Short mmCIF file of C-alpha atoms in Angstrom, two decimals:
data_model
loop_
_atom_site.label_atom_id
_atom_site.label_comp_id
_atom_site.label_asym_id
_atom_site.label_seq_id
_atom_site.Cartn_x
_atom_site.Cartn_y
_atom_site.Cartn_z
CA GLU A 1 5.17 5.38 23.07
CA GLN A 2 4.99 8.91 22.26
CA LYS A 3 8.65 9.00 21.71
CA ILE A 4 8.47 6.25 18.91
CA VAL A 5 5.82 8.03 17.16
CA ASP A 6 7.97 11.43 17.11
CA SER A 7 11.11 9.45 16.28
CA ILE A 8 8.98 7.45 13.02
CA LYS A 9 7.68 11.25 11.74
CA THR A 10 11.69 12.17 11.14
CA LYS A 11 12.42 8.65 9.29
CA ILE A 12 13.07 8.89 5.79
CA LEU A 13 11.71 6.25 3.21
CA THR A 14 14.39 4.74 1.13
CA CYS A 15 15.06 1.15 -0.40
CA THR A 16 14.83 -1.87 1.63
CA THR A 17 12.81 0.26 4.46
CA THR A 18 10.56 -2.23 5.96
CA ALA A 19 7.44 -0.49 7.16
CA ARG A 20 3.83 -0.92 8.89
CA ILE A 21 1.54 0.87 6.30
CA GLN A 22 -1.73 2.37 8.02
CA ASN A 23 -4.95 3.54 6.06
CA VAL A 24 -5.11 7.02 7.77
CA ASP A 25 -9.11 7.08 7.62
CA LEU A 26 -9.81 3.32 8.81
CA LYS A 27 -6.45 3.15 10.85
CA TYR A 28 -5.77 -0.49 10.06
CA ASN A 29 -2.67 -1.91 8.51
CA LEU A 30 -1.82 -3.34 5.01
CA HIS A 31 -1.68 -6.84 5.87
CA SER A 32 -1.28 -10.46 4.59
CA HIS A 33 -0.54 -13.79 5.47
CA ALA A 34 -0.39 -17.47 3.83
CA LEU A 35 -3.96 -17.60 3.16
CA ASN A 36 -5.52 -17.67 -0.34
CA TYR A 37 -8.82 -15.93 -1.74
CA GLY A 38 -11.48 -18.55 -2.37
CA SER A 39 -12.77 -16.53 -5.12
CA GLY A 40 -11.38 -14.35 -7.83
CA SER A 41 -7.71 -15.01 -8.52
CA GLY A 42 -7.30 -17.57 -5.75
CA GLN A 43 -3.64 -15.76 -5.33
CA GLN A 44 -2.71 -14.58 -1.32
CA ALA A 45 -4.93 -12.34 0.31
CA VAL A 46 -4.48 -8.63 1.34
CA THR A 47 -6.39 -7.51 4.16
CA GLY A 48 -6.11 -4.64 6.45
CA LEU A 49 -5.77 -5.41 10.12
CA GLU A 50 -6.24 -3.06 13.51
CA SER A 51 -3.34 -5.01 15.57
CA ASP A 52 -0.31 -3.19 15.08
CA THR A 53 2.02 -5.83 16.61
CA ASP A 54 1.46 -8.48 14.04
CA VAL A 55 4.50 -9.16 11.54
CA GLY A 56 2.17 -9.94 8.71
CA SER A 57 2.03 -6.10 8.33
CA LEU A 58 5.54 -5.86 7.43
CA TRP A 59 6.53 -4.77 3.85
CA THR A 60 9.59 -3.86 2.13
CA PHE A 61 9.95 -1.01 -0.19
CA LYS A 62 12.09 -1.87 -3.23
CA GLU A 63 12.43 -1.13 -6.89
CA SER A 64 9.96 -1.53 -9.69
CA SER A 65 9.92 -4.53 -11.82
CA LYS A 66 11.85 -3.00 -14.57
CA ASP A 67 14.33 -1.09 -12.84
CA LYS A 68 17.84 -2.39 -11.45
CA MET A 69 18.28 -3.42 -7.96
CA CYS A 70 18.04 0.00 -5.99
CA LEU A 71 20.40 0.61 -2.94
CA THR A 72 19.72 0.34 0.51
CA GLY A 73 19.48 3.94 1.68
CA ALA A 74 18.53 5.59 -1.51
CA PRO A 75 15.65 7.79 -0.86
CA ILE A 76 11.97 6.62 -2.46
CA PRO A 77 10.56 10.48 -2.96
CA CYS A 78 7.26 11.34 -3.59
CA GLY A 79 6.25 10.21 -7.43
CA SER A 80 8.51 7.06 -7.52
CA SER A 81 7.61 3.81 -8.86
CA PHE A 82 8.45 0.95 -6.95
CA ARG A 83 7.14 -2.63 -5.00
CA LEU A 84 6.36 -3.72 -1.97
CA GLU A 85 7.57 -7.18 -0.88
CA HIS A 86 5.88 -9.03 1.91
CA MET A 87 8.27 -9.65 4.82
CA GLY A 88 6.74 -13.13 5.92
CA THR A 89 5.77 -14.63 2.59
CA THR A 90 8.25 -12.73 -0.11
CA LYS A 91 5.16 -12.13 -2.05
CA ASN A 92 4.66 -8.68 -3.80
CA LEU A 93 1.61 -6.21 -3.56
CA HIS A 94 -0.23 -6.84 -6.77
CA SER A 95 -3.56 -5.75 -8.52
CA HIS A 96 -5.11 -7.40 -11.59
CA GLN A 97 -8.35 -7.54 -13.22
CA PHE A 98 -10.58 -9.09 -11.10
CA GLN A 99 -13.33 -8.41 -8.62
CA SER A 100 -12.57 -8.14 -4.81
CA PRO A 101 -14.58 -10.75 -2.58
CA VAL A 102 -16.57 -8.00 -0.75
CA SER A 103 -17.01 -4.59 -2.48
CA GLY A 104 -16.88 -6.35 -6.09
CA ARG A 105 -13.85 -3.33 -6.70
CA GLN A 106 -10.55 -4.40 -8.33
CA GLU A 107 -8.94 -7.31 -6.55
CA VAL A 108 -5.52 -6.79 -4.57
CA SER A 109 -3.68 -9.47 -3.62
CA ALA A 110 0.17 -10.63 -3.22
CA PHE A 111 1.96 -12.31 -5.60
CA GLY A 112 5.18 -14.20 -6.92
CA ASP A 113 7.96 -16.26 -5.57
CA ASN A 114 10.64 -15.11 -3.92
CA GLY A 115 10.03 -11.35 -4.44
CA GLU A 116 9.60 -12.14 -8.20
CA GLY A 117 6.37 -11.54 -9.92
CA ASP A 118 5.31 -9.33 -12.97
CA GLU A 119 4.42 -5.76 -13.63
CA GLY A 120 1.15 -5.95 -11.58
CA ASP A 121 3.18 -5.41 -8.50
CA ASP A 122 4.60 -2.19 -9.50
CA TRP A 123 3.01 0.91 -7.26
CA ILE A 124 3.48 4.79 -7.82
CA ILE A 125 3.55 6.42 -4.59
CA GLU A 126 1.67 10.03 -4.85
CA CYS A 127 2.06 12.38 -1.66
CA LYS A 128 -1.09 14.21 -0.87
CA ASP A 129 0.65 17.83 0.28
CA SER A 130 4.29 17.21 -1.18
CA LEU A 131 5.91 17.88 -4.43
CA ILE A 132 7.21 15.20 -7.03
CA GLY A 133 10.99 14.52 -5.78
CA ASP A 134 10.17 15.38 -2.23
CA LEU A 135 11.38 12.98 0.61
CA ILE A 136 8.89 11.09 2.44
CA ASP A 137 8.69 10.35 5.94
CA GLY A 138 6.15 9.45 8.88
CA LYS A 139 4.59 12.68 8.56
CA THR A 140 3.82 12.22 4.80
CA LEU A 141 0.08 11.33 3.86
CA PHE A 142 0.48 9.37 0.46
CA TYR A 143 -1.61 7.46 -2.28
CA LEU A 144 -0.66 4.02 -3.58
CA LYS A 145 -1.58 4.05 -7.36
CA HIS A 146 -1.23 0.96 -9.30
CA LYS A 147 0.82 1.57 -12.31
CA VAL A 148 -0.60 -0.94 -14.65
CA SER A 149 -4.56 -0.08 -13.98
CA SER A 150 -4.06 3.64 -12.55
CA HIS A 151 -6.23 2.15 -9.29
CA TYR A 152 -5.84 3.54 -6.01
CA LEU A 153 -5.11 1.33 -2.85
CA THR A 154 -8.35 1.86 -0.31
CA THR A 155 -10.37 0.02 2.20
CA ASP A 156 -13.12 1.43 4.20
CA ALA A 157 -15.69 0.51 7.13
CA ARG A 158 -18.18 -1.23 4.56
CA SER A 159 -15.69 -3.62 3.15
CA MET A 160 -15.16 -5.63 6.26
CA PHE A 161 -14.84 -9.72 6.00
CA THR A 162 -17.78 -10.71 8.59
CA GLN A 163 -19.90 -14.03 9.53
CA GLN A 164 -22.32 -12.90 6.87
CA ASN A 165 -19.77 -12.81 3.81
CA CYS A 166 -16.83 -14.89 4.74
CA ARG A 167 -18.30 -17.83 7.28
CA ASN A 168 -15.90 -18.93 10.09
CA CYS A 169 -13.06 -17.73 8.02
CA PRO A 170 -9.70 -16.59 9.50
CA ILE A 171 -10.02 -13.09 8.21
CA VAL A 172 -13.64 -12.12 9.96
CA ASP A 173 -13.09 -8.60 11.33
CA GLN A 174 -10.14 -7.85 9.04
CA ALA A 175 -10.81 -5.23 5.97
CA GLU A 176 -10.85 -6.03 2.49
CA ILE A 177 -8.35 -3.97 0.45
CA SER A 178 -8.86 -3.11 -2.98
CA GLY A 179 -8.54 -1.04 -6.06
CA THR A 180 -10.73 2.12 -6.76
CA LYS A 181 -10.65 4.52 -9.64
CA ALA A 182 -11.28 7.39 -7.17
CA LYS A 183 -8.68 9.63 -5.37
CA ASN A 184 -10.46 10.40 -1.93
CA LYS A 185 -9.32 10.03 1.96
CA ARG A 186 -9.94 6.38 1.88
CA GLY A 187 -6.95 6.08 -0.03
CA LEU A 188 -4.95 7.94 2.02
CA TRP A 189 -1.98 6.19 3.61
CA LYS A 190 1.24 6.72 5.97
CA LEU A 191 4.18 5.07 7.82
CA VAL A 192 3.40 4.03 11.53
CA GLY A 193 6.59 2.13 12.17
CA GLY A 194 8.90 -0.38 11.09
CA TYR A 195 12.75 -0.73 9.97
CA PHE A 196 14.45 2.55 8.65
CA PHE A 197 18.06 3.11 7.12
CA ALA A 198 19.91 6.00 6.99
CA LYS A 199 19.63 7.98 3.95
CA ASP A 200 22.33 7.70 1.61
CA ASN A 201 23.61 11.08 -0.04
CA LEU A 202 23.26 9.83 -3.67
CA GLY A 203 23.56 11.57 -6.56
CA ASP A 204 20.17 9.98 -7.91
CA TYR A 205 17.95 8.02 -6.28
CA GLY A 206 18.67 4.58 -7.76
CA LEU A 207 15.08 4.07 -8.98
CA GLY A 208 13.02 4.57 -11.87
CA GLU A 209 12.10 8.06 -13.15
CA LEU A 210 9.71 9.92 -11.11
CA ILE A 211 6.33 9.69 -12.29
CA ASN A 212 4.21 12.93 -12.81
CA ASP A 213 1.27 13.49 -10.70
CA GLU A 214 -1.94 13.95 -12.37
CA GLU A 215 -4.30 17.10 -11.68
CA VAL A 216 -7.27 15.16 -9.60
CA ASN A 217 -10.55 16.52 -7.58
CA TYR A 218 -10.47 15.08 -3.89
CA ASP A 219 -14.02 13.49 -3.73
CA ASP A 220 -15.01 12.74 -0.52
CA ASP A 221 -18.13 11.06 -1.38
CA TYR A 222 -18.52 7.66 -0.64
CA MET A 223 -20.90 6.86 -3.53
CA LYS A 224 -18.85 8.31 -6.10
CA GLU A 225 -15.48 6.57 -5.48
CA ASP A 226 -15.86 3.95 -8.32
CA LEU A 227 -16.88 6.12 -11.02
#
């Protein structure tokens, strides 16, 4: 098991990498399944799942909605704009102006058909301790910023689905995934497994332009995360 962990730390994130993406703080994996929200948009639910063996936690990195198809093996470096396609249902990680069911933050869903949705599927990968253009591997901690709304993908222990807020529903004990304006430790993610391809030595990345990171304050105060 330790050899697998060590190996992932050296794998480079590229176009068509299919990976498990884990929240660093809660240690739950980004997850989805063929189940729709009963409120809000009614689109396919996205949750955090503790299990590290469920295939519903595999996501494929690909070009953003306005870019040409990226090439397998083309690196996706810090600052890139991209989409995440859920392997099991071929819907894209998505966000929009609906309230999430537990915390009331911005809803995150899975949207589209056969990998095609809209610009609400576009995300920017912002690395915590790396520069724009640096390669990403299993040691890299990163934030996922929704390109349209500028909200960050987040989860926390206070936003769990329970018998009190989701009685007898199939996602009890899973975590709500939502978007928040704040950039803090609850929005840090990392790669923890999946299918990786050898990095292609391309002259460019085959992706859209790199997005310059904005200067932010890293706020660890839970009560301020939605300000």
